Amino acid sequence: MTGRFARLGALAALLPATVACQTGPAHAVPAPTAARHDVVTWAASADRLGEGAADRSYRLVVHTSAAGSGPRVRLSNAFGDRPLTLDSVYAGLRSHGAALKPGSNRRLTFDGARTVIVPAGATAWSDPLPGSLPAGSDLVVSLHSPDAAGPATGHGMAMQTSYVTQGDHTAEESAADWTGTTGSWWYLDSVSVRPPDPATAAVVTLGDSITDGWASSSDLDRRWPDYLARRLQKADTVVKGVANEGISGNQVLADGAGQAALNRLDRDVLGQPGVRTVFLFEGVNDIKAHTGVTAADLIAGYREVVRRAHAAGKCVVASTVGPYEGWPEWDPAGEAVRQEVNRYIRTSGEFDGTADFDRILRSPYDQARMLPFLDGGDHIHPNDKGMQAMADSVGLASLDCDR
């Protein structure tokens, strides 16, 4: 507990005083420039949520990975059908629940303005906040829209409790008015920092509900990318940022539960600052959907991810697809596809590195089934122990490659 409060104390210095800012709205702010050496410290894949609500505030709790100064947040209207106005956005440190550490909540600006208008289909980066953000912090972003309507953008399955209220209470550090809760992150899809070492980089985990954290413990940051982030903080490596770009039900090839990995690769992965490596762990939903996807189809999708990532100067590490016998959609035909895909991942040499989550998760007595000790209960999603075992099996050196 002492270390946690030490980190909170360190971030109390975040934005000790705001500068005078404009009152007129800014339009979408460009991504951080390369000169700033920004690195993504938290991210969640954007998708369509429900309808936006006017005069509603959201207090969104996110857990950072890489440390650095000048934190910025990225707001998303990727799935909106009209401009999104946000007239009050704050960032601070969580104390507990919806309450913030006194003195930590500071207003964010956008090109110097307190209000930002994000066009339909666009994103907007905030200006950097003065001060530093330690690794492993619970950052709280509070935002308010006076007139949100139509399709809202956000991340549906956060595995993290955040808070809602009517009216603009974003500047308040007390939890008194934040009586509603939400299990989603609304309009927020990325946070970046400027690390002290310009060589610092990030890995993006591109995946489905296993990467998204389903069956892990809510509010405890026990998704496998969280465990990986904690390993990286202690390791002698320049890769410190971890961006979790998993979407429950997502497929590599077909839209459905979120845009297909191929269709969201630019926004969710290649568009994040400071990314060195893409960690690809996806394909089970393509296989079990019974749409006729073959191993050749899925391998072609993987090759397209590799081609585009390499063209952007990023490395690609891929993991084998985990076991899922016992899940209602399992059948021998799908298992045959999974085994063929896994042989390709293990032996093709087309990736910059590989991990073998199948080997880590499977039972030694039935290799199509998950080891019961690691099973979250539905035979496809690992529990907390399974999540940690996956993260512990990743070779950290494979994430720090050159392109």
Short mmCIF file of C-alpha atoms in Angstrom, two decimals:
data_model
loop_
_atom_site.label_atom_id
_atom_site.label_comp_id
_atom_site.label_asym_id
_atom_site.label_seq_id
_atom_site.Cartn_x
_atom_site.Cartn_y
_atom_site.Cartn_z
CA MET A 1 0.00 0.00 0.00
CA THR A 2 2.90 2.36 0.72
CA GLY A 3 4.14 2.22 -2.88
CA ARG A 4 0.66 2.98 -4.22
CA PHE A 5 0.33 6.12 -2.12
CA ALA A 6 3.85 7.16 -3.06
CA ARG A 7 2.82 7.07 -6.72
CA LEU A 8 -0.29 9.10 -5.92
CA GLY A 9 1.81 11.66 -4.12
CA ALA A 10 4.18 11.94 -7.04
CA LEU A 11 1.33 12.64 -9.43
CA ALA A 12 -0.16 15.30 -7.16
CA ALA A 13 2.43 17.50 -8.86
CA LEU A 14 0.63 16.94 -12.16
CA LEU A 15 -0.32 20.30 -13.62
CA PRO A 16 0.40 22.46 -10.55
CA ALA A 17 -1.15 25.46 -12.24
CA THR A 18 -3.08 25.83 -15.47
CA VAL A 19 -2.16 28.55 -17.86
CA ALA A 20 -4.69 31.06 -19.09
CA CYS A 21 -6.63 29.46 -21.91
CA GLN A 22 -9.02 30.44 -24.62
CA THR A 23 -12.74 30.15 -24.11
CA GLY A 24 -13.70 29.42 -27.70
CA PRO A 25 -13.91 25.83 -28.97
CA ALA A 26 -11.03 24.07 -30.66
CA HIS A 27 -11.57 21.57 -33.41
CA ALA A 28 -9.84 18.20 -33.61
CA VAL A 29 -6.28 18.48 -32.33
CA PRO A 30 -3.56 16.55 -34.20
CA ALA A 31 -1.69 13.62 -32.71
CA PRO A 32 1.46 14.24 -30.66
CA THR A 33 4.42 15.12 -32.83
CA ALA A 34 7.43 12.88 -33.19
CA ALA A 35 9.62 15.58 -31.60
CA ARG A 36 7.82 15.03 -28.30
CA HIS A 37 8.70 11.32 -28.24
CA ASP A 38 5.23 10.50 -26.99
CA VAL A 39 4.43 6.92 -26.01
CA VAL A 40 0.99 5.45 -25.41
CA THR A 41 0.56 4.54 -21.74
CA TRP A 42 -3.06 3.35 -21.89
CA ALA A 43 -5.54 2.64 -24.67
CA ALA A 44 -8.83 0.87 -25.35
CA SER A 45 -10.30 0.07 -28.75
CA ALA A 46 -13.08 2.34 -29.90
CA ASP A 47 -16.41 0.85 -30.88
CA ARG A 48 -20.01 1.99 -31.13
CA LEU A 49 -21.78 2.22 -27.77
CA GLY A 50 -25.38 3.31 -27.19
CA GLU A 51 -26.84 6.75 -27.79
CA GLY A 52 -25.07 9.85 -26.52
CA ALA A 53 -26.83 11.79 -23.76
CA ALA A 54 -26.91 15.58 -23.43
CA ASP A 55 -25.60 17.27 -20.26
CA ARG A 56 -24.02 14.07 -18.96
CA SER A 57 -20.61 13.76 -17.35
CA TYR A 58 -18.38 10.69 -17.29
CA ARG A 59 -15.61 10.01 -14.78
CA LEU A 60 -13.42 7.38 -16.45
CA VAL A 61 -10.84 5.36 -14.51
CA VAL A 62 -7.85 4.05 -16.48
CA HIS A 63 -4.60 2.37 -15.38
CA THR A 64 -1.36 3.57 -16.96
CA SER A 65 1.74 1.63 -17.97
CA ALA A 66 4.69 3.79 -19.09
CA ALA A 67 5.71 6.76 -16.95
CA GLY A 68 6.39 10.20 -18.36
CA SER A 69 5.68 13.91 -18.38
CA GLY A 70 3.16 15.98 -20.29
CA PRO A 71 0.29 13.47 -20.37
CA ARG A 72 -2.26 13.88 -23.17
CA VAL A 73 -5.58 12.16 -23.78
CA ARG A 74 -7.21 11.24 -27.06
CA LEU A 75 -10.97 11.65 -27.39
CA SER A 76 -12.80 9.69 -30.06
CA ASN A 77 -15.91 10.30 -32.12
CA ALA A 78 -14.96 7.51 -34.53
CA PHE A 79 -18.50 6.08 -34.68
CA GLY A 80 -20.47 9.31 -34.30
CA ASP A 81 -22.75 10.61 -37.03
CA ARG A 82 -22.42 14.27 -35.99
CA PRO A 83 -19.81 16.52 -34.33
CA LEU A 84 -19.19 15.84 -30.63
CA THR A 85 -18.82 18.85 -28.35
CA LEU A 86 -16.96 18.41 -25.06
CA ASP A 87 -16.94 21.63 -23.09
CA SER A 88 -15.17 20.46 -19.94
CA VAL A 89 -12.44 17.79 -19.66
CA TYR A 90 -10.34 17.20 -16.55
CA ALA A 91 -7.68 14.69 -15.52
CA GLY A 92 -6.59 13.77 -12.01
CA LEU A 93 -5.54 10.94 -9.74
CA ARG A 94 -7.96 8.58 -8.10
CA SER A 95 -8.10 8.30 -4.34
CA HIS A 96 -10.88 5.70 -4.13
CA GLY A 97 -14.12 5.06 -5.99
CA ALA A 98 -15.07 8.25 -7.83
CA ALA A 99 -13.13 10.45 -5.41
CA LEU A 100 -9.92 12.12 -6.58
CA LYS A 101 -6.76 12.88 -4.67
CA PRO A 102 -7.11 16.49 -3.46
CA GLY A 103 -5.31 18.96 -5.65
CA SER A 104 -4.73 16.56 -8.56
CA ASN A 105 -7.72 17.36 -10.81
CA ARG A 106 -6.71 19.73 -13.61
CA ARG A 107 -8.48 21.04 -16.69
CA LEU A 108 -7.37 19.79 -20.08
CA THR A 109 -7.26 22.12 -23.07
CA PHE A 110 -7.31 21.51 -26.80
CA ASP A 111 -5.16 23.83 -28.86
CA GLY A 112 -5.48 26.19 -25.89
CA ALA A 113 -9.28 26.04 -25.73
CA ARG A 114 -11.44 24.58 -22.98
CA THR A 115 -14.02 23.27 -25.46
CA VAL A 116 -13.26 20.88 -28.27
CA ILE A 117 -15.50 19.87 -31.18
CA VAL A 118 -14.58 16.46 -32.55
CA PRO A 119 -15.97 15.87 -36.07
CA ALA A 120 -17.84 12.67 -36.85
CA GLY A 121 -15.33 9.90 -37.51
CA ALA A 122 -12.42 11.81 -35.99
CA THR A 123 -10.28 11.88 -32.84
CA ALA A 124 -8.72 14.77 -30.95
CA TRP A 125 -5.62 14.95 -28.74
CA SER A 126 -5.51 17.30 -25.78
CA ASP A 127 -2.67 19.65 -25.04
CA PRO A 128 -0.08 18.17 -22.63
CA LEU A 129 -0.50 18.74 -18.92
CA PRO A 130 2.52 20.03 -17.01
CA GLY A 131 3.94 17.53 -14.55
CA SER A 132 4.66 13.81 -14.57
CA LEU A 133 2.55 10.68 -14.52
CA PRO A 134 4.12 7.67 -12.78
CA ALA A 135 3.79 4.15 -14.11
CA GLY A 136 0.91 2.12 -12.74
CA SER A 137 -1.28 5.11 -11.86
CA ASP A 138 -5.06 5.21 -11.71
CA LEU A 139 -5.68 8.22 -13.91
CA VAL A 140 -9.20 9.65 -13.91
CA VAL A 141 -10.46 11.54 -16.95
CA SER A 142 -13.72 13.44 -16.38
CA LEU A 143 -15.58 14.85 -19.37
CA HIS A 144 -18.89 16.58 -20.08
CA SER A 145 -20.88 17.12 -23.27
CA PRO A 146 -23.67 19.70 -23.30
CA ASP A 147 -25.50 18.21 -26.29
CA ALA A 148 -24.25 14.69 -27.12
CA ALA A 149 -26.70 12.71 -29.25
CA GLY A 150 -26.68 9.95 -31.81
CA PRO A 151 -24.25 7.01 -31.78
CA ALA A 152 -21.66 7.29 -29.00
CA THR A 153 -18.08 6.06 -29.30
CA GLY A 154 -16.27 4.17 -26.57
CA HIS A 155 -15.15 0.81 -25.27
CA GLY A 156 -17.97 -1.41 -24.09
CA MET A 157 -16.33 -4.01 -21.83
CA ALA A 158 -13.91 -2.09 -19.65
CA MET A 159 -13.67 -4.57 -16.74
CA GLN A 160 -13.36 -1.37 -14.73
CA THR A 161 -16.00 0.63 -12.87
CA SER A 162 -16.28 4.26 -13.96
CA TYR A 163 -18.86 6.85 -12.97
CA VAL A 164 -21.60 9.01 -14.48
CA THR A 165 -23.74 11.93 -13.43
CA GLN A 166 -26.01 14.56 -14.96
CA GLY A 167 -24.72 18.10 -15.26
CA ASP A 168 -21.13 19.27 -15.35
CA HIS A 169 -19.30 18.02 -12.26
CA THR A 170 -15.98 17.41 -13.97
CA ALA A 171 -14.04 19.92 -11.86
CA GLU A 172 -15.15 18.35 -8.57
CA GLU A 173 -12.74 16.08 -6.73
CA SER A 174 -15.42 14.77 -4.39
CA ALA A 175 -17.41 11.67 -5.30
CA ALA A 176 -20.64 13.14 -3.88
CA ASP A 177 -22.32 13.86 -7.22
CA TRP A 178 -20.95 10.82 -9.05
CA THR A 179 -23.65 8.37 -7.98
CA GLY A 180 -24.10 6.43 -11.23
CA THR A 181 -21.72 3.78 -12.54
CA THR A 182 -20.78 2.45 -15.96
CA GLY A 183 -18.74 -0.54 -17.10
CA SER A 184 -17.65 1.23 -20.29
CA TRP A 185 -15.17 3.92 -21.25
CA TRP A 186 -17.00 6.70 -23.12
CA TYR A 187 -15.33 8.88 -25.78
CA LEU A 188 -11.80 8.21 -24.43
CA ASP A 189 -9.49 5.81 -26.28
CA SER A 190 -5.88 6.70 -25.52
CA VAL A 191 -3.48 8.40 -23.08
CA SER A 192 0.12 9.23 -23.94
CA VAL A 193 3.14 10.54 -22.05
CA ARG A 194 6.61 11.80 -22.92
CA PRO A 195 9.05 9.40 -21.21
CA PRO A 196 12.34 10.72 -19.82
CA ASP A 197 14.25 8.35 -22.12
CA PRO A 198 13.41 9.09 -25.78
CA ALA A 199 14.19 5.45 -26.62
CA THR A 200 11.15 4.29 -24.61
CA ALA A 201 8.56 2.51 -26.73
CA ALA A 202 5.26 0.62 -26.46
CA VAL A 203 3.65 -2.65 -27.47
CA VAL A 204 0.04 -2.85 -28.65
CA THR A 205 -1.86 -6.05 -27.90
CA LEU A 206 -4.33 -6.63 -30.74
CA GLY A 207 -6.95 -9.19 -29.81
CA ASP A 208 -10.43 -10.25 -28.75
CA SER A 209 -12.21 -10.84 -25.42
CA ILE A 210 -9.28 -12.76 -23.93
CA THR A 211 -7.08 -9.70 -24.40
CA ASP A 212 -9.98 -7.47 -23.34
CA GLY A 213 -9.94 -9.32 -20.02
CA TRP A 214 -13.21 -11.23 -19.89
CA ALA A 215 -13.21 -13.70 -16.95
CA SER A 216 -10.46 -11.77 -15.15
CA SER A 217 -11.33 -9.92 -11.93
CA SER A 218 -12.99 -6.55 -12.54
CA ASP A 219 -11.41 -3.42 -11.08
CA LEU A 220 -8.12 -5.20 -10.28
CA ASP A 221 -6.23 -4.83 -13.60
CA ARG A 222 -5.69 -8.55 -14.10
CA ARG A 223 -6.01 -8.78 -17.88
CA TRP A 224 -2.96 -10.45 -19.40
CA PRO A 225 -1.71 -7.13 -20.89
CA ASP A 226 -1.84 -5.67 -17.34
CA TYR A 227 0.38 -8.45 -16.04
CA LEU A 228 2.67 -7.89 -19.02
CA ALA A 229 2.87 -4.16 -18.23
CA ARG A 230 3.93 -4.90 -14.66
CA ARG A 231 6.65 -7.24 -15.92
CA LEU A 232 7.93 -4.61 -18.34
CA GLN A 233 8.15 -1.96 -15.62
CA LYS A 234 10.59 -4.16 -13.69
CA ALA A 235 12.57 -5.35 -16.70
CA ASP A 236 15.68 -3.92 -18.32
CA THR A 237 13.95 -2.98 -21.56
CA VAL A 238 12.96 0.21 -23.33
CA VAL A 239 9.48 -1.20 -24.04
CA LYS A 240 7.39 0.19 -21.17
CA GLY A 241 4.04 1.20 -22.68
CA VAL A 242 1.25 -1.33 -23.15
CA ALA A 243 -1.88 -0.48 -25.13
CA ASN A 244 -4.72 -3.01 -24.81
CA GLU A 245 -6.59 -3.07 -28.12
CA GLY A 246 -8.77 -6.09 -27.47
CA ILE A 247 -12.49 -6.14 -28.30
CA SER A 248 -14.80 -8.87 -27.06
CA GLY A 249 -15.96 -11.04 -29.96
CA ASN A 250 -13.57 -9.42 -32.42
CA GLN A 251 -12.41 -11.19 -35.55
CA VAL A 252 -9.39 -10.72 -37.78
CA LEU A 253 -11.31 -10.82 -41.06
CA ALA A 254 -14.94 -9.79 -40.54
CA ASP A 255 -16.66 -6.85 -38.88
CA GLY A 256 -19.16 -7.69 -36.18
CA ALA A 257 -18.12 -7.23 -32.58
CA GLY A 258 -16.22 -4.10 -33.45
CA GLN A 259 -14.49 -3.53 -36.74
CA ALA A 260 -12.31 -6.42 -37.87
CA ALA A 261 -8.68 -6.27 -36.78
CA LEU A 262 -7.70 -5.49 -40.37
CA ASN A 263 -10.15 -2.59 -40.51
CA ARG A 264 -9.15 -1.01 -37.20
CA LEU A 265 -5.42 -1.59 -37.46
CA ASP A 266 -4.54 1.97 -38.48
CA ARG A 267 -6.61 3.75 -35.82
CA ASP A 268 -6.20 1.39 -32.87
CA VAL A 269 -2.64 0.21 -33.43
CA LEU A 270 -0.49 2.01 -35.99
CA GLY A 271 -1.97 5.40 -35.04
CA GLN A 272 -0.84 5.13 -31.42
CA PRO A 273 2.30 7.11 -30.52
CA GLY A 274 5.59 5.40 -29.75
CA VAL A 275 4.57 1.90 -30.82
CA ARG A 276 7.46 -0.45 -31.53
CA THR A 277 5.69 -3.80 -31.60
CA VAL A 278 2.27 -5.22 -32.44
CA PHE A 279 1.36 -8.32 -30.43
CA LEU A 280 -1.21 -10.25 -32.47
CA PHE A 281 -3.37 -12.71 -30.53
CA GLU A 282 -6.60 -13.17 -32.41
CA GLY A 283 -8.39 -15.72 -34.57
CA VAL A 284 -10.51 -17.96 -32.36
CA ASN A 285 -13.65 -15.98 -33.18
CA ASP A 286 -13.01 -16.30 -36.91
CA ILE A 287 -12.66 -20.07 -36.46
CA LYS A 288 -15.64 -20.75 -34.20
CA ALA A 289 -18.06 -18.52 -36.13
CA HIS A 290 -18.67 -21.34 -38.63
CA THR A 291 -18.64 -18.93 -41.57
CA GLY A 292 -16.37 -21.12 -43.66
CA VAL A 293 -13.13 -19.38 -42.72
CA THR A 294 -10.23 -21.68 -43.54
CA ALA A 295 -6.72 -21.76 -42.16
CA ALA A 296 -5.55 -20.25 -45.46
CA ASP A 297 -8.00 -17.36 -45.02
CA LEU A 298 -6.82 -16.62 -41.50
CA ILE A 299 -3.16 -16.93 -42.44
CA ALA A 300 -3.75 -14.41 -45.25
CA GLY A 301 -5.22 -12.04 -42.66
CA TYR A 302 -2.17 -12.44 -40.42
CA ARG A 303 0.10 -11.77 -43.37
CA GLU A 304 -1.80 -8.56 -44.12
CA VAL A 305 -1.28 -7.39 -40.52
CA VAL A 306 2.43 -8.14 -40.83
CA ARG A 307 2.72 -6.39 -44.20
CA ARG A 308 1.06 -3.20 -43.00
CA ALA A 309 2.85 -3.15 -39.65
CA HIS A 310 6.23 -3.67 -41.29
CA ALA A 311 5.46 -0.93 -43.80
CA ALA A 312 4.87 1.37 -40.81
CA GLY A 313 8.18 0.30 -39.26
CA LYS A 314 6.62 -1.85 -36.52
CA CYS A 315 7.55 -5.36 -35.45
CA VAL A 316 4.93 -8.10 -35.12
CA VAL A 317 4.90 -10.81 -32.47
CA ALA A 318 2.12 -13.40 -32.82
CA SER A 319 0.74 -15.95 -30.41
CA THR A 320 -0.88 -19.28 -31.14
CA VAL A 321 -4.66 -19.53 -30.75
CA GLY A 322 -5.68 -21.03 -27.41
CA PRO A 323 -7.77 -24.17 -26.79
CA TYR A 324 -11.55 -23.93 -26.51
CA GLU A 325 -13.09 -27.41 -26.49
CA GLY A 326 -16.11 -27.25 -24.16
CA TRP A 327 -17.24 -23.89 -25.56
CA PRO A 328 -20.60 -24.46 -27.33
CA GLU A 329 -19.26 -23.57 -30.79
CA TRP A 330 -16.31 -25.97 -30.68
CA ASP A 331 -16.27 -28.77 -33.24
CA PRO A 332 -13.59 -31.02 -34.78
CA ALA A 333 -13.52 -29.03 -38.03
CA GLY A 334 -12.75 -25.81 -36.19
CA GLU A 335 -10.13 -27.59 -34.10
CA ALA A 336 -8.42 -28.74 -37.30
CA VAL A 337 -8.26 -25.12 -38.51
CA ARG A 338 -6.86 -23.99 -35.16
CA GLN A 339 -4.14 -26.61 -35.24
CA GLU A 340 -3.14 -25.69 -38.81
CA VAL A 341 -3.05 -21.98 -37.96
CA ASN A 342 -0.93 -22.70 -34.89
CA ARG A 343 1.55 -24.73 -36.94
CA TYR A 344 1.91 -21.74 -39.26
CA ILE A 345 2.50 -19.34 -36.35
CA ARG A 346 5.09 -21.61 -34.76
CA THR A 347 7.03 -22.56 -37.89
CA SER A 348 6.57 -20.01 -40.69
CA GLY A 349 9.25 -17.58 -39.57
CA GLU A 350 7.13 -14.72 -40.92
CA PHE A 351 6.81 -12.93 -37.56
CA ASP A 352 9.47 -11.00 -35.69
CA GLY A 353 8.72 -13.15 -32.67
CA THR A 354 6.18 -15.66 -31.40
CA ALA A 355 4.49 -16.65 -28.15
CA ASP A 356 2.70 -19.93 -27.51
CA PHE A 357 -0.39 -19.26 -25.40
CA ASP A 358 -1.87 -22.53 -26.68
CA ARG A 359 0.95 -24.46 -25.02
CA ILE A 360 0.61 -22.46 -21.79
CA LEU A 361 -3.17 -22.86 -21.49
CA ARG A 362 -3.91 -26.34 -22.79
CA SER A 363 -4.38 -29.46 -20.71
CA PRO A 364 -1.64 -32.08 -21.10
CA TYR A 365 -4.37 -34.73 -21.14
CA ASP A 366 -6.57 -33.16 -23.84
CA GLN A 367 -4.78 -30.56 -25.92
CA ALA A 368 -8.02 -29.16 -27.32
CA ARG A 369 -9.13 -28.19 -23.78
CA MET A 370 -7.91 -25.56 -21.38
CA LEU A 371 -6.19 -26.68 -18.20
CA PRO A 372 -8.94 -26.48 -15.52
CA PHE A 373 -6.65 -24.62 -13.12
CA LEU A 374 -6.41 -21.76 -15.65
CA ASP A 375 -9.99 -21.89 -16.97
CA GLY A 376 -12.30 -18.96 -16.21
CA GLY A 377 -15.22 -21.38 -16.32
CA ASP A 378 -16.44 -21.24 -19.92
CA HIS A 379 -13.52 -23.19 -21.43
CA ILE A 380 -12.31 -20.36 -23.67
CA HIS A 381 -11.45 -17.44 -21.35
CA PRO A 382 -8.62 -17.82 -18.84
CA ASN A 383 -9.05 -16.79 -15.21
CA ASP A 384 -6.64 -14.50 -13.35
CA LYS A 385 -4.08 -17.29 -13.02
CA GLY A 386 -4.37 -18.04 -16.71
CA MET A 387 -3.96 -14.37 -17.59
CA GLN A 388 -0.80 -14.18 -15.51
CA ALA A 389 0.57 -17.40 -16.98
CA MET A 390 0.10 -15.99 -20.47
CA ALA A 391 1.88 -12.75 -19.63
CA ASP A 392 4.69 -14.56 -17.85
CA SER A 393 5.32 -16.70 -20.93
CA VAL A 394 6.00 -13.74 -23.24
CA GLY A 395 9.67 -13.34 -24.09
CA LEU A 396 10.28 -9.68 -23.32
CA ALA A 397 13.24 -9.50 -25.69
CA SER A 398 10.91 -10.33 -28.59
CA LEU A 399 9.00 -7.09 -27.95
CA ASP A 400 12.14 -4.97 -28.35
CA CYS A 401 13.07 -5.55 -31.96
CA ASP A 402 14.25 -3.19 -34.68
CA ARG A 403 12.62 -2.45 -37.98
#
